[in-house]
Short mmCIF file of C-alpha atoms in Angstrom, two decimals:
data_model
loop_
_atom_site.label_atom_id
_atom_site.label_comp_id
_atom_site.label_asym_id
_atom_site.label_seq_id
_atom_site.Cartn_x
_atom_site.Cartn_y
_atom_site.Cartn_z
CA MET J 1 -4.03 -9.95 -29.17
CA HIS J 2 -4.74 -10.08 -32.81
CA ARG J 3 -7.61 -12.31 -33.44
CA SER J 4 -9.44 -13.99 -36.52
CA ASP J 5 -11.84 -16.83 -37.35
CA ALA J 6 -9.43 -18.89 -38.82
CA ILE J 7 -4.97 -19.64 -39.08
CA VAL J 8 -4.01 -21.42 -42.13
CA ILE J 9 -0.15 -22.48 -41.29
CA GLY J 10 1.44 -22.88 -44.57
CA ALA J 11 1.00 -20.77 -48.15
CA GLY J 12 1.37 -23.85 -50.31
CA LEU J 13 -1.51 -25.63 -52.43
CA ALA J 14 -3.50 -27.22 -49.53
CA GLY J 15 -3.19 -23.78 -47.60
CA LEU J 16 -4.10 -21.72 -50.34
CA VAL J 17 -7.07 -23.76 -51.10
CA ALA J 18 -8.19 -24.01 -47.63
CA ALA J 19 -8.15 -20.42 -47.00
CA ALA J 20 -9.81 -19.60 -50.15
CA GLU J 21 -12.45 -22.15 -49.47
CA PHE J 22 -13.03 -20.76 -45.66
CA ALA J 23 -12.93 -16.90 -46.81
CA ASP J 24 -15.44 -17.83 -48.98
CA SER J 25 -17.87 -18.16 -46.05
CA GLY J 26 -17.07 -14.59 -45.52
CA LYS J 27 -14.84 -15.14 -42.24
CA LYS J 28 -11.47 -14.21 -41.82
CA VAL J 29 -8.39 -15.72 -42.16
CA MET J 30 -4.84 -15.23 -41.09
CA LEU J 31 -2.42 -16.95 -43.82
CA LEU J 32 0.77 -17.63 -41.99
CA ASP J 33 4.41 -19.01 -43.93
CA GLN J 34 7.57 -18.90 -42.75
CA GLU J 35 9.13 -18.30 -46.21
CA PRO J 36 8.77 -14.92 -47.89
CA GLU J 37 5.63 -14.01 -50.10
CA THR J 38 7.49 -15.34 -53.68
CA SER J 39 7.20 -18.93 -52.49
CA PHE J 40 3.37 -18.37 -52.36
CA GLY J 41 2.34 -21.84 -53.88
CA GLY J 42 4.65 -23.89 -52.12
CA GLN J 43 6.00 -27.07 -53.66
CA ALA J 44 3.04 -27.23 -56.32
CA TRP J 45 4.46 -24.53 -58.27
CA TRP J 46 7.52 -26.86 -58.95
CA SER J 47 5.19 -29.88 -59.85
CA PHE J 48 4.68 -31.14 -63.46
CA GLY J 49 1.02 -30.28 -62.66
CA GLY J 50 -0.27 -34.29 -63.12
CA LEU J 51 -3.45 -34.83 -61.58
CA PHE J 52 -5.66 -38.29 -61.46
CA LEU J 53 -8.87 -38.10 -63.10
CA VAL J 54 -11.09 -40.69 -63.91
CA ASN J 55 -13.77 -41.17 -66.83
CA SER J 56 -12.55 -37.90 -67.93
CA PRO J 57 -13.35 -36.28 -71.70
CA GLU J 58 -9.77 -36.35 -72.19
CA GLN J 59 -9.21 -40.32 -71.42
CA ARG J 60 -12.74 -40.83 -73.79
CA ARG J 61 -11.02 -38.78 -76.61
CA LEU J 62 -8.08 -40.86 -76.80
CA GLY J 63 -10.38 -44.11 -76.46
CA ILE J 64 -9.43 -44.81 -72.81
CA ARG J 65 -12.51 -46.39 -70.88
CA ASP J 66 -11.96 -45.86 -67.07
CA SER J 67 -14.81 -46.25 -64.27
CA ARG J 68 -14.54 -45.59 -60.74
CA GLU J 69 -14.83 -49.09 -60.08
CA LEU J 70 -11.77 -49.71 -62.09
CA ALA J 71 -9.71 -46.92 -60.19
CA TRP J 72 -10.85 -48.03 -56.99
CA GLN J 73 -9.59 -51.42 -57.56
CA ASP J 74 -6.29 -50.07 -58.61
CA TRP J 75 -6.26 -47.96 -55.99
CA LEU J 76 -6.91 -50.75 -53.43
CA GLY J 77 -4.07 -52.73 -55.02
CA SER J 78 -1.86 -49.84 -54.64
CA ALA J 79 -2.20 -48.95 -51.10
CA GLY J 80 -2.43 -52.27 -49.49
CA PHE J 81 -3.68 -50.99 -46.46
CA ASP J 82 -3.12 -53.34 -43.92
CA ARG J 83 -3.53 -51.34 -40.51
CA GLU J 84 -7.53 -50.71 -41.02
CA ALA J 85 -8.41 -51.01 -37.63
CA ASP J 86 -5.82 -48.26 -36.46
CA GLU J 87 -3.54 -46.21 -38.66
CA ASP J 88 -5.15 -46.99 -42.00
CA TYR J 89 -9.17 -46.07 -40.44
CA TRP J 90 -9.31 -42.87 -41.55
CA GLY J 91 -6.91 -43.02 -44.58
CA ARG J 92 -9.07 -45.66 -46.15
CA GLN J 93 -12.23 -44.01 -45.81
CA TRP J 94 -10.06 -40.79 -47.19
CA ALA J 95 -9.08 -42.53 -50.41
CA GLU J 96 -12.59 -43.69 -51.23
CA ALA J 97 -13.99 -40.49 -50.85
CA TYR J 98 -11.01 -39.22 -53.12
CA VAL J 99 -11.82 -41.64 -55.99
CA ASP J 100 -15.11 -40.55 -55.69
CA PHE J 101 -14.02 -37.01 -56.03
CA ALA J 102 -11.55 -37.49 -58.92
CA SER J 103 -14.30 -39.39 -60.90
CA GLY J 104 -17.45 -36.94 -59.95
CA GLU J 105 -16.61 -32.98 -59.37
CA LYS J 106 -13.11 -32.57 -59.45
CA ARG J 107 -12.87 -31.90 -63.19
CA ALA J 108 -15.91 -29.80 -62.97
CA TRP J 109 -14.52 -27.80 -60.15
CA LEU J 110 -11.41 -27.06 -61.79
CA HIS J 111 -12.60 -26.15 -65.08
CA GLY J 112 -15.01 -23.99 -63.51
CA MET J 113 -12.02 -21.85 -62.26
CA GLY J 114 -10.35 -21.90 -65.52
CA VAL J 115 -7.90 -25.20 -65.41
CA ARG J 116 -7.58 -26.64 -68.86
CA PHE J 117 -5.57 -29.99 -69.32
CA PHE J 118 -2.88 -31.15 -72.34
CA PRO J 119 -5.15 -33.30 -74.75
CA VAL J 120 -2.72 -36.32 -74.53
CA VAL J 121 -3.22 -38.17 -70.87
CA GLY J 122 -0.40 -39.62 -69.19
CA TRP J 123 0.07 -43.15 -68.18
CA ALA J 124 2.42 -43.62 -65.05
CA GLU J 125 2.68 -45.91 -62.40
CA ARG J 126 2.20 -48.66 -64.86
CA GLY J 127 2.41 -51.67 -62.15
CA GLY J 128 3.34 -55.25 -63.81
CA TYR J 129 1.61 -57.05 -61.63
CA LEU J 130 -1.81 -58.88 -61.80
CA ALA J 131 -4.97 -57.21 -62.07
CA GLU J 132 -5.71 -56.38 -58.31
CA GLY J 133 -1.61 -55.51 -57.78
CA HIS J 134 -0.16 -51.62 -57.85
CA GLY J 135 -0.56 -49.70 -60.89
CA ASN J 136 -2.79 -47.50 -63.05
CA SER J 137 -4.59 -50.18 -65.38
CA VAL J 138 -5.14 -47.18 -67.83
CA PRO J 139 -3.72 -43.53 -68.62
CA ARG J 140 -4.86 -41.19 -65.61
CA PHE J 141 -2.26 -38.50 -65.45
CA HIS J 142 -3.84 -35.24 -66.69
CA ILE J 143 -1.28 -32.76 -67.08
CA VAL J 144 -2.50 -29.01 -66.22
CA TRP J 145 -2.39 -26.55 -69.19
CA GLY J 146 0.61 -24.26 -67.49
CA THR J 147 1.98 -27.20 -65.13
CA GLY J 148 2.14 -26.36 -61.88
CA PRO J 149 1.92 -22.76 -61.80
CA GLY J 150 -1.34 -23.19 -63.75
CA ILE J 151 -2.92 -25.17 -60.63
CA VAL J 152 -1.53 -22.81 -58.63
CA ALA J 153 -2.72 -19.97 -60.03
CA PRO J 154 -6.71 -20.08 -59.50
CA PHE J 155 -6.31 -20.36 -56.07
CA GLU J 156 -3.57 -17.44 -55.44
CA ARG J 157 -6.26 -15.58 -57.52
CA ARG J 158 -9.04 -16.33 -55.06
CA VAL J 159 -6.60 -16.30 -51.71
CA ARG J 160 -5.52 -12.51 -53.35
CA GLU J 161 -8.99 -11.20 -54.23
CA HIS J 162 -10.09 -12.00 -50.23
CA MET J 163 -6.83 -10.32 -49.07
CA ALA J 164 -8.09 -7.00 -51.06
CA GLN J 165 -11.32 -7.51 -49.66
CA GLY J 166 -9.78 -7.94 -46.09
CA ARG J 167 -10.86 -11.63 -45.41
CA ILE J 168 -7.46 -12.68 -45.61
CA GLU J 169 -4.37 -11.49 -44.19
CA PHE J 170 -1.21 -12.69 -45.32
CA ARG J 171 1.66 -12.73 -43.12
CA PRO J 172 5.40 -14.22 -44.79
CA ARG J 173 8.11 -14.78 -43.21
CA HIS J 174 5.90 -15.92 -39.28
CA ARG J 175 7.18 -19.33 -38.32
CA VAL J 176 5.37 -20.99 -36.45
CA ASP J 177 7.08 -22.52 -33.44
CA GLY J 178 4.07 -24.07 -31.19
CA LEU J 179 0.07 -23.79 -31.14
CA VAL J 180 -1.76 -22.65 -28.16
CA GLU J 181 -3.62 -24.59 -26.30
CA ARG J 182 -6.45 -23.75 -23.80
CA ASN J 183 -9.29 -25.61 -21.62
CA GLY J 184 -7.92 -29.08 -24.41
CA ALA J 185 -8.63 -26.75 -27.64
CA ILE J 186 -6.19 -25.38 -30.02
CA ILE J 187 -7.21 -21.55 -29.93
CA GLY J 188 -3.79 -20.22 -31.69
CA ALA J 189 -0.38 -19.97 -32.63
CA SER J 190 2.48 -18.74 -31.62
CA GLY J 191 6.07 -18.18 -33.21
CA SER J 192 8.78 -15.84 -34.70
CA ILE J 193 9.10 -13.22 -37.10
CA LEU J 194 11.87 -13.82 -39.53
CA ALA J 195 14.00 -10.96 -41.40
CA PRO J 196 12.39 -9.68 -44.61
CA SER J 197 14.34 -11.95 -47.28
CA ASP J 198 14.45 -11.17 -51.14
CA ALA J 199 15.54 -14.83 -51.19
CA ALA J 200 13.88 -16.13 -54.94
CA ARG J 201 11.47 -19.10 -54.94
CA GLY J 202 12.73 -22.27 -53.90
CA GLU J 203 16.05 -20.71 -52.44
CA ALA J 204 17.29 -20.93 -48.67
CA SER J 205 16.03 -17.75 -46.87
CA SER J 206 17.37 -16.52 -43.69
CA ARG J 207 16.12 -17.79 -39.98
CA GLU J 208 17.14 -14.39 -38.68
CA VAL J 209 14.35 -14.05 -35.54
CA VAL J 210 13.63 -10.21 -35.51
CA GLY J 211 10.25 -10.93 -33.24
CA GLN J 212 7.91 -12.85 -31.82
CA PHE J 213 3.76 -13.17 -32.64
CA GLN J 214 0.81 -14.93 -30.83
CA TYR J 215 -2.74 -15.16 -32.83
CA GLU J 216 -5.52 -16.63 -31.93
CA ALA J 217 -8.38 -17.98 -34.00
CA GLY J 218 -11.31 -20.23 -33.50
CA ALA J 219 -9.92 -22.85 -35.54
CA VAL J 220 -6.18 -23.65 -36.82
CA LEU J 221 -5.27 -25.57 -39.37
CA VAL J 222 -1.95 -27.20 -40.46
CA THR J 223 -0.99 -27.31 -43.99
CA SER J 224 2.76 -27.28 -43.91
CA GLY J 225 3.72 -29.91 -46.18
CA GLY J 226 5.72 -32.85 -45.44
CA ILE J 227 9.64 -34.04 -44.49
CA GLY J 228 11.25 -34.28 -47.80
CA GLY J 229 13.93 -31.85 -47.30
CA ASN J 230 14.95 -33.01 -44.21
CA HIS J 231 16.96 -35.80 -44.85
CA GLU J 232 17.87 -36.72 -41.60
CA LEU J 233 14.24 -37.21 -40.62
CA VAL J 234 13.66 -39.07 -43.77
CA ARG J 235 16.02 -41.59 -42.65
CA ARG J 236 15.07 -41.44 -39.62
CA ASN J 237 11.61 -43.02 -40.76
CA TRP J 238 12.93 -44.88 -43.46
CA PRO J 239 11.20 -48.36 -43.54
CA SER J 240 13.16 -51.62 -43.56
CA ARG J 241 11.43 -53.16 -46.18
CA LEU J 242 13.14 -50.66 -48.47
CA GLY J 243 16.33 -51.74 -47.58
CA GLU J 244 18.92 -49.16 -45.59
CA PRO J 245 18.21 -45.46 -46.52
CA PRO J 246 20.57 -44.14 -49.34
CA ALA J 247 23.92 -42.85 -47.99
CA ARG J 248 23.11 -39.99 -50.65
CA MET J 249 20.19 -38.58 -51.74
CA LEU J 250 18.98 -35.50 -54.02
CA SER J 251 16.42 -33.25 -52.87
CA GLY J 252 13.29 -32.92 -55.22
CA VAL J 253 11.84 -30.13 -53.02
CA PRO J 254 13.19 -27.01 -50.95
CA ALA J 255 15.03 -27.15 -47.97
CA HIS J 256 11.99 -25.56 -46.38
CA VAL J 257 10.27 -28.79 -46.70
CA ASP J 258 11.39 -29.69 -42.96
CA GLY J 259 8.70 -31.41 -41.07
CA ARG J 260 9.08 -28.65 -38.27
CA MET J 261 5.47 -28.21 -38.23
CA LEU J 262 4.86 -31.65 -37.70
CA GLY J 263 6.51 -32.50 -34.37
CA ILE J 264 4.82 -29.11 -33.27
CA THR J 265 1.41 -30.07 -33.90
CA GLU J 266 2.61 -33.85 -32.43
CA ASP J 267 3.68 -31.74 -29.40
CA ALA J 268 -0.08 -30.03 -28.91
CA GLY J 269 -1.60 -33.61 -28.75
CA GLY J 270 -2.19 -34.59 -32.81
CA ARG J 271 -1.53 -37.72 -33.77
CA ILE J 272 1.14 -38.75 -36.44
CA VAL J 273 0.44 -42.34 -38.08
CA ASN J 274 1.87 -44.06 -40.87
CA ARG J 275 5.48 -42.53 -40.69
CA ASP J 276 7.14 -45.43 -42.34
CA ARG J 277 5.31 -44.81 -45.82
CA MET J 278 7.03 -42.28 -47.93
CA TRP J 279 7.62 -41.52 -51.75
CA HIS J 280 10.81 -40.98 -53.10
CA TYR J 281 11.90 -41.27 -57.11
CA THR J 282 14.14 -43.42 -58.37
CA GLU J 283 15.30 -41.89 -61.70
CA GLY J 284 17.33 -38.66 -60.47
CA LEU J 285 19.47 -36.27 -62.16
CA LYS J 286 21.82 -33.81 -60.18
CA ASN J 287 20.45 -30.28 -61.62
CA TRP J 288 23.40 -28.77 -63.68
CA ASN J 289 21.36 -25.51 -62.66
CA PRO J 290 20.30 -25.92 -59.15
CA ILE J 291 17.48 -23.66 -57.47
CA TRP J 292 18.14 -24.96 -53.98
CA ASP J 293 20.69 -27.21 -52.14
CA ASN J 294 21.16 -30.64 -53.43
CA HIS J 295 18.81 -30.06 -56.09
CA GLY J 296 17.51 -33.13 -57.94
CA ILE J 297 15.32 -32.96 -60.95
CA ARG J 298 13.14 -36.72 -61.61
CA ILE J 299 13.16 -38.08 -65.64
CA LEU J 300 9.72 -38.89 -66.20
CA PRO J 301 10.71 -42.04 -68.36
CA GLY J 302 8.99 -44.00 -71.49
CA PRO J 303 9.49 -47.61 -70.98
CA SER J 304 12.08 -48.48 -72.99
CA SER J 305 15.45 -47.80 -71.56
CA ILE J 306 17.31 -50.74 -69.89
CA TRP J 307 17.81 -50.27 -66.34
CA LEU J 308 20.98 -51.74 -64.80
CA ASP J 309 21.95 -51.86 -61.09
CA ALA J 310 25.38 -50.64 -59.87
CA THR J 311 27.21 -53.50 -61.01
CA GLY J 312 25.73 -53.86 -64.21
CA ASN J 313 22.72 -56.14 -64.32
CA ARG J 314 19.46 -55.72 -65.57
CA PHE J 315 16.44 -55.58 -62.75
CA PRO J 316 14.01 -58.30 -62.90
CA ALA J 317 10.47 -57.66 -64.32
CA PRO J 318 8.49 -55.44 -63.65
CA ASN J 319 11.40 -52.85 -62.31
CA PHE J 320 11.00 -51.11 -65.72
CA PRO J 321 10.72 -47.40 -66.03
CA GLY J 322 7.66 -46.02 -65.35
CA PHE J 323 6.22 -49.08 -63.86
CA ASP J 324 6.38 -49.57 -59.89
CA THR J 325 8.37 -46.66 -58.06
CA LEU J 326 8.95 -47.94 -54.76
CA GLY J 327 9.11 -51.73 -55.83
CA THR J 328 12.30 -50.55 -58.07
CA LEU J 329 13.39 -48.14 -55.02
CA GLU J 330 13.46 -51.47 -52.91
CA ALA J 331 15.53 -53.38 -55.80
CA ILE J 332 17.89 -50.62 -56.00
CA GLN J 333 18.30 -50.16 -52.24
CA LYS J 334 18.95 -54.00 -51.70
CA THR J 335 21.91 -53.89 -54.00
CA GLY J 336 23.74 -51.95 -51.57
CA TYR J 337 24.06 -49.17 -53.54
CA ASP J 338 22.20 -45.97 -53.78
CA TYR J 339 22.16 -45.48 -57.49
CA SER J 340 21.71 -47.39 -60.71
CA TRP J 341 21.69 -46.74 -64.28
CA PHE J 342 19.85 -46.15 -67.58
CA ILE J 343 21.11 -47.24 -70.88
CA LEU J 344 19.59 -46.27 -73.95
CA THR J 345 19.55 -44.90 -77.55
CA GLN J 346 19.23 -41.73 -79.40
CA LYS J 347 15.79 -42.74 -80.62
CA ILE J 348 14.76 -43.27 -77.11
CA ILE J 349 15.70 -39.93 -75.46
CA GLU J 350 14.44 -38.20 -78.40
CA LYS J 351 10.95 -39.57 -77.89
CA GLU J 352 10.82 -40.95 -74.42
CA PHE J 353 12.46 -38.49 -72.30
CA ALA J 354 10.71 -35.80 -70.06
CA LEU J 355 11.95 -33.66 -66.98
CA SER J 356 9.38 -33.44 -63.92
CA GLY J 357 8.60 -29.78 -62.82
CA SER J 358 6.95 -26.78 -64.16
CA GLU J 359 10.90 -24.83 -64.91
CA GLN J 360 11.68 -27.85 -66.77
CA ASN J 361 8.98 -27.81 -69.13
CA PRO J 362 8.80 -23.90 -70.59
CA ASP J 363 6.41 -25.01 -73.14
CA LEU J 364 3.87 -26.54 -71.19
CA THR J 365 4.28 -24.04 -68.66
CA GLY J 366 4.27 -20.97 -70.93
CA LYS J 367 1.10 -22.42 -72.54
CA SER J 368 2.81 -22.28 -75.95
CA VAL J 369 1.20 -24.52 -78.40
CA ARG J 370 4.36 -23.66 -81.06
CA LYS J 371 6.78 -24.98 -78.54
CA VAL J 372 4.81 -28.13 -77.63
CA LEU J 373 4.31 -29.21 -81.15
CA SER J 374 8.35 -28.38 -81.55
CA ARG J 375 8.91 -31.76 -79.36
CA VAL J 376 8.06 -34.06 -82.39
CA LEU J 377 10.83 -32.81 -84.22
CA PRO J 378 14.30 -34.38 -84.12
CA GLY J 379 16.47 -34.14 -81.42
CA ALA J 380 15.95 -34.45 -77.44
CA PRO J 381 13.57 -31.75 -75.97
CA GLY J 382 15.62 -28.61 -75.36
CA PRO J 383 15.87 -29.16 -71.19
CA VAL J 384 16.57 -32.51 -71.74
CA GLN J 385 19.61 -31.76 -74.09
CA ALA J 386 20.81 -29.06 -71.69
CA PHE J 387 21.43 -32.03 -69.23
CA MET J 388 22.98 -33.87 -71.97
CA ASP J 389 25.54 -31.31 -72.47
CA LYS J 390 25.98 -29.69 -68.91
CA GLY J 391 25.27 -32.47 -66.72
CA GLU J 392 27.12 -34.84 -64.86
CA ASP J 393 25.11 -38.17 -65.06
CA PHE J 394 25.31 -38.53 -68.67
CA VAL J 395 27.70 -40.57 -71.13
CA ILE J 396 27.53 -40.72 -74.86
CA ALA J 397 29.26 -42.91 -76.58
CA ARG J 398 29.48 -44.91 -80.24
CA SER J 399 30.34 -48.31 -78.77
CA ILE J 400 29.31 -50.46 -75.82
CA HIS J 401 32.87 -50.43 -74.60
CA GLU J 402 32.99 -46.99 -74.90
CA LEU J 403 30.25 -46.38 -73.06
CA VAL J 404 31.08 -48.59 -70.24
CA ASP J 405 34.65 -47.08 -69.74
CA GLY J 406 33.04 -43.77 -69.13
CA MET J 407 30.11 -45.19 -66.85
CA ASN J 408 32.64 -46.39 -64.96
CA LYS J 409 34.56 -43.33 -64.78
CA LEU J 410 31.76 -41.64 -63.50
CA ALA J 411 30.94 -43.78 -60.99
CA GLY J 412 34.53 -43.61 -60.09
CA SER J 413 34.83 -47.64 -59.83
CA GLY J 414 35.30 -50.67 -61.56
CA LEU J 415 32.32 -52.15 -61.23
CA LEU J 416 30.77 -52.48 -64.46
CA ASP J 417 32.15 -55.04 -67.33
CA ALA J 418 31.28 -54.36 -70.49
CA SER J 419 31.12 -57.92 -71.69
CA VAL J 420 28.46 -58.56 -69.60
CA ILE J 421 26.35 -55.84 -70.12
CA GLU J 422 26.83 -56.36 -74.01
CA ARG J 423 26.01 -60.24 -73.42
CA GLN J 424 22.26 -58.78 -72.15
CA LEU J 425 21.71 -56.14 -74.39
CA ILE J 426 22.46 -58.67 -77.35
CA ALA J 427 19.98 -60.98 -75.57
CA ARG J 428 17.58 -58.06 -75.77
CA ASP J 429 18.12 -57.32 -79.05
CA ARG J 430 17.44 -61.15 -80.52
CA GLU J 431 13.80 -60.47 -79.11
CA MET J 432 13.26 -57.61 -81.45
CA ASP J 433 13.41 -60.02 -84.42
CA HIS J 434 9.80 -61.34 -83.71
CA THR J 435 6.39 -59.47 -82.35
CA PHE J 436 6.46 -62.28 -79.93
CA THR J 437 8.74 -62.68 -76.96
CA LYS J 438 9.66 -63.88 -73.42
CA ASP J 439 11.33 -60.55 -72.10
CA LEU J 440 8.40 -59.08 -70.85
CA GLN J 441 9.84 -55.38 -71.16
CA VAL J 442 9.86 -56.01 -74.77
CA THR J 443 6.42 -56.75 -74.50
CA ALA J 444 5.19 -53.74 -72.18
CA ILE J 445 7.03 -51.95 -74.66
CA ARG J 446 4.90 -53.20 -77.87
CA GLY J 447 1.56 -52.94 -75.19
CA ALA J 448 2.24 -49.43 -74.40
CA ARG J 449 2.28 -48.93 -78.14
CA ASN J 450 -1.67 -49.55 -78.51
CA TYR J 451 -2.44 -46.83 -76.72
CA ILE J 452 -2.60 -43.69 -79.25
CA GLY J 453 -1.27 -41.16 -76.62
CA ASP J 454 2.12 -43.33 -76.13
CA LYS J 455 2.27 -44.09 -79.51
CA LEU J 456 2.62 -40.43 -80.91
CA ILE J 457 4.13 -38.47 -77.93
CA ARG J 458 5.71 -40.94 -75.24
CA THR J 459 6.97 -44.73 -76.48
CA ALA J 460 9.70 -44.93 -79.33
CA LYS J 461 9.24 -47.44 -81.80
CA PRO J 462 11.29 -51.17 -80.73
CA HIS J 463 14.53 -51.45 -81.77
CA LYS J 464 17.98 -52.80 -81.60
CA LEU J 465 19.98 -50.52 -79.39
CA LEU J 466 23.23 -52.01 -80.53
CA ASP J 467 22.74 -51.12 -83.89
CA PRO J 468 24.76 -48.18 -84.99
CA LYS J 469 21.77 -46.23 -86.73
CA ASN J 470 19.86 -45.85 -83.73
CA GLY J 471 22.84 -44.49 -81.75
CA PRO J 472 24.92 -42.92 -80.20
CA LEU J 473 24.35 -45.07 -77.07
CA ILE J 474 23.73 -43.16 -74.04
CA ALA J 475 24.27 -44.17 -70.55
CA VAL J 476 22.48 -41.91 -67.50
CA ARG J 477 23.17 -42.11 -63.79
CA LEU J 478 20.23 -42.35 -61.54
CA SER J 479 20.14 -41.20 -57.89
CA ILE J 480 17.34 -41.50 -55.26
CA VAL J 481 15.47 -38.14 -55.16
CA SER J 482 13.71 -37.25 -51.76
CA ARG J 483 9.79 -36.52 -52.06
CA LYS J 484 6.85 -36.96 -50.47
CA THR J 485 5.72 -37.86 -46.89
CA LEU J 486 2.92 -40.74 -47.29
CA GLY J 487 2.23 -40.71 -43.41
CA GLY J 488 0.97 -37.83 -41.27
CA LEU J 489 -1.73 -36.24 -39.15
CA GLN J 490 -4.47 -38.64 -38.73
CA THR J 491 -7.84 -36.29 -39.65
CA ASP J 492 -11.20 -37.47 -39.77
CA LEU J 493 -13.47 -37.01 -42.85
CA SER J 494 -13.71 -32.94 -41.54
CA GLY J 495 -10.14 -32.59 -41.81
CA ARG J 496 -9.92 -32.48 -38.18
CA VAL J 497 -6.78 -33.45 -36.19
CA LEU J 498 -7.22 -37.15 -34.11
CA ASN J 499 -5.73 -37.29 -30.96
CA ALA J 500 -3.91 -40.44 -29.37
CA GLU J 501 -7.18 -41.73 -28.20
CA GLY J 502 -8.66 -40.98 -31.76
CA GLU J 503 -10.80 -38.04 -30.78
CA PRO J 504 -10.98 -34.79 -32.51
CA ILE J 505 -8.91 -31.70 -31.09
CA GLN J 506 -11.36 -28.99 -30.52
CA GLY J 507 -10.46 -25.88 -33.25
CA LEU J 508 -7.23 -28.35 -34.59
CA TYR J 509 -7.59 -29.11 -38.49
CA ALA J 510 -5.10 -30.60 -41.32
CA ALA J 511 -4.58 -30.87 -45.13
CA GLY J 512 -2.03 -31.56 -47.84
CA GLU J 513 0.71 -33.78 -47.34
CA ALA J 514 0.57 -32.85 -43.52
CA SER J 515 -1.96 -35.10 -43.18
CA GLY J 516 -0.54 -37.62 -45.42
CA PHE J 517 -3.20 -35.80 -48.08
CA GLY J 518 -5.82 -36.84 -45.71
CA GLY J 519 -6.48 -38.88 -42.98
CA GLY J 520 -2.59 -39.74 -42.26
CA GLY J 521 -2.21 -41.65 -45.27
CA LEU J 522 -4.76 -41.91 -48.28
CA HIS J 523 -2.16 -43.53 -50.35
CA GLY J 524 -1.27 -46.42 -48.29
CA TYR J 525 2.03 -47.87 -49.14
CA ARG J 526 1.98 -46.32 -52.74
CA ALA J 527 0.63 -43.79 -55.11
CA LEU J 528 -0.91 -43.94 -58.20
CA GLU J 529 0.56 -40.70 -59.32
CA GLY J 530 -1.43 -37.32 -59.90
CA THR J 531 -2.66 -38.00 -56.65
CA PHE J 532 -0.23 -35.50 -54.34
CA LEU J 533 -1.63 -32.13 -56.11
CA GLY J 534 -5.32 -33.51 -55.95
CA GLY J 535 -4.88 -34.95 -52.48
CA CYS J 536 -3.83 -31.52 -51.35
CA LEU J 537 -7.03 -29.69 -53.31
CA PHE J 538 -9.51 -32.35 -52.26
CA SER J 539 -8.19 -31.97 -47.98
CA GLY J 540 -7.66 -28.51 -48.09
CA ARG J 541 -10.88 -28.14 -49.38
CA ALA J 542 -12.54 -30.39 -46.90
CA ALA J 543 -10.88 -28.89 -43.86
CA GLY J 544 -11.51 -25.26 -45.43
CA ARG J 545 -15.19 -25.80 -45.52
CA SER J 546 -15.34 -27.94 -42.54
CA ALA J 547 -14.00 -25.58 -40.36
CA ALA J 548 -15.85 -22.76 -41.90
CA SER J 549 -18.93 -24.29 -41.06
CA GLU J 550 -18.17 -25.57 -37.66
CA LEU J 551 -17.67 -21.73 -36.84
#
């Protein structure tokens, strides 16, 4: 029987962090993953690399006054914890500890490992409600220089150094099918050895079984991710408050994000909480060059596009691009349709459209200053232009009637009336004649441009959409993109998995998305963005250090 000091299940970001931190104590780790070694780093590798930081040097250089108190106010307003005696008990404690981390040592810890940040801080999830409501009061979205691969790199480097020194043994193509229990404690993992696979990163790999394994350890850490690639499970857990689950949904994560390990850990006695809390994006495009099946790419929009439902009516405030992801998801689903539309101009797409994902941002991912500076040149960014040219979700036209004809053809319906849409755009354009307005989206656009980062590279100068000199007009069909699980295995602040009675299960830990990023849901109902990668870092670090300390 092979025995290690710890088994870490899942070689995504949380697993790499946990394994590295555990091995730093001099103890031995077995790192297991069902995918080939090409998938080292998991979902984090594909990410845009945004991290939530509070009162950072990057913020201060841009004139942003942030504080731990303001961040905690925003967090509480977004999370809406309402199960505090039970399911939210540990999630709230994790949230407070995470905000302390984000406003304290997080940046210095990462900086010491070589992580650097793009100098312009992004303003994600702007809210649009009262001061105590959802959203970031100030920009806090710090893009890692190198995007997702840039945040994975230092932890992969640490893990591989430990591998070279014999402290970490990495075994890909090892799928855990069960946890081994003895006298009420988890003492190992068993499962199937899968056939070797040459699948590229993100591609579906074979599930052919060629052998079995059973390993024992003093601690088992579950860092296997969430359920975003398993649409059946997403729909089963879909909350009624968000309407009916989408009949059609794109996948923002590879198929191996299947939730299997959550069920296996639950069978071993671990408690899953907040199953109904999840995070899916509303601005999805069907990838014209897919890496995994049904691959969706999210638009990271600036605030200026007009957002219409499937029948051609503007969503009410504050359902504007970039303001409240789940609020808009609820509004879309309650229309009875699973898609919506942006209408915008060439001027807007040139300045305001970015695409989420490391592969969609080769300039930032490749750390090319020259290519980043080219974003200010005329024309849409290269990856965006590729979607305009080759993707199935764009309609480009010189008149509103031509545009709406194209939208109806694309949707395969006659739902849209050009005169109704034109009326709304004319009314909105009239609000451009003054610097004051009753249209809250126009107010928000002008407000965004008070922040120098948005004015320089993120928010187009307010203009009339129907003025031909700002054209052509562009319509984009938007689909729902599955992404994150906000609930998960309930853990205490040491990362120990709790049972139904709220007691720690000896030898069992969890981190990352499998634990709701800490405590079974440190986000509550909504996220402030930049907090998924950060939650993996924080919870993986805590679980790895705690497990090592207890042993």
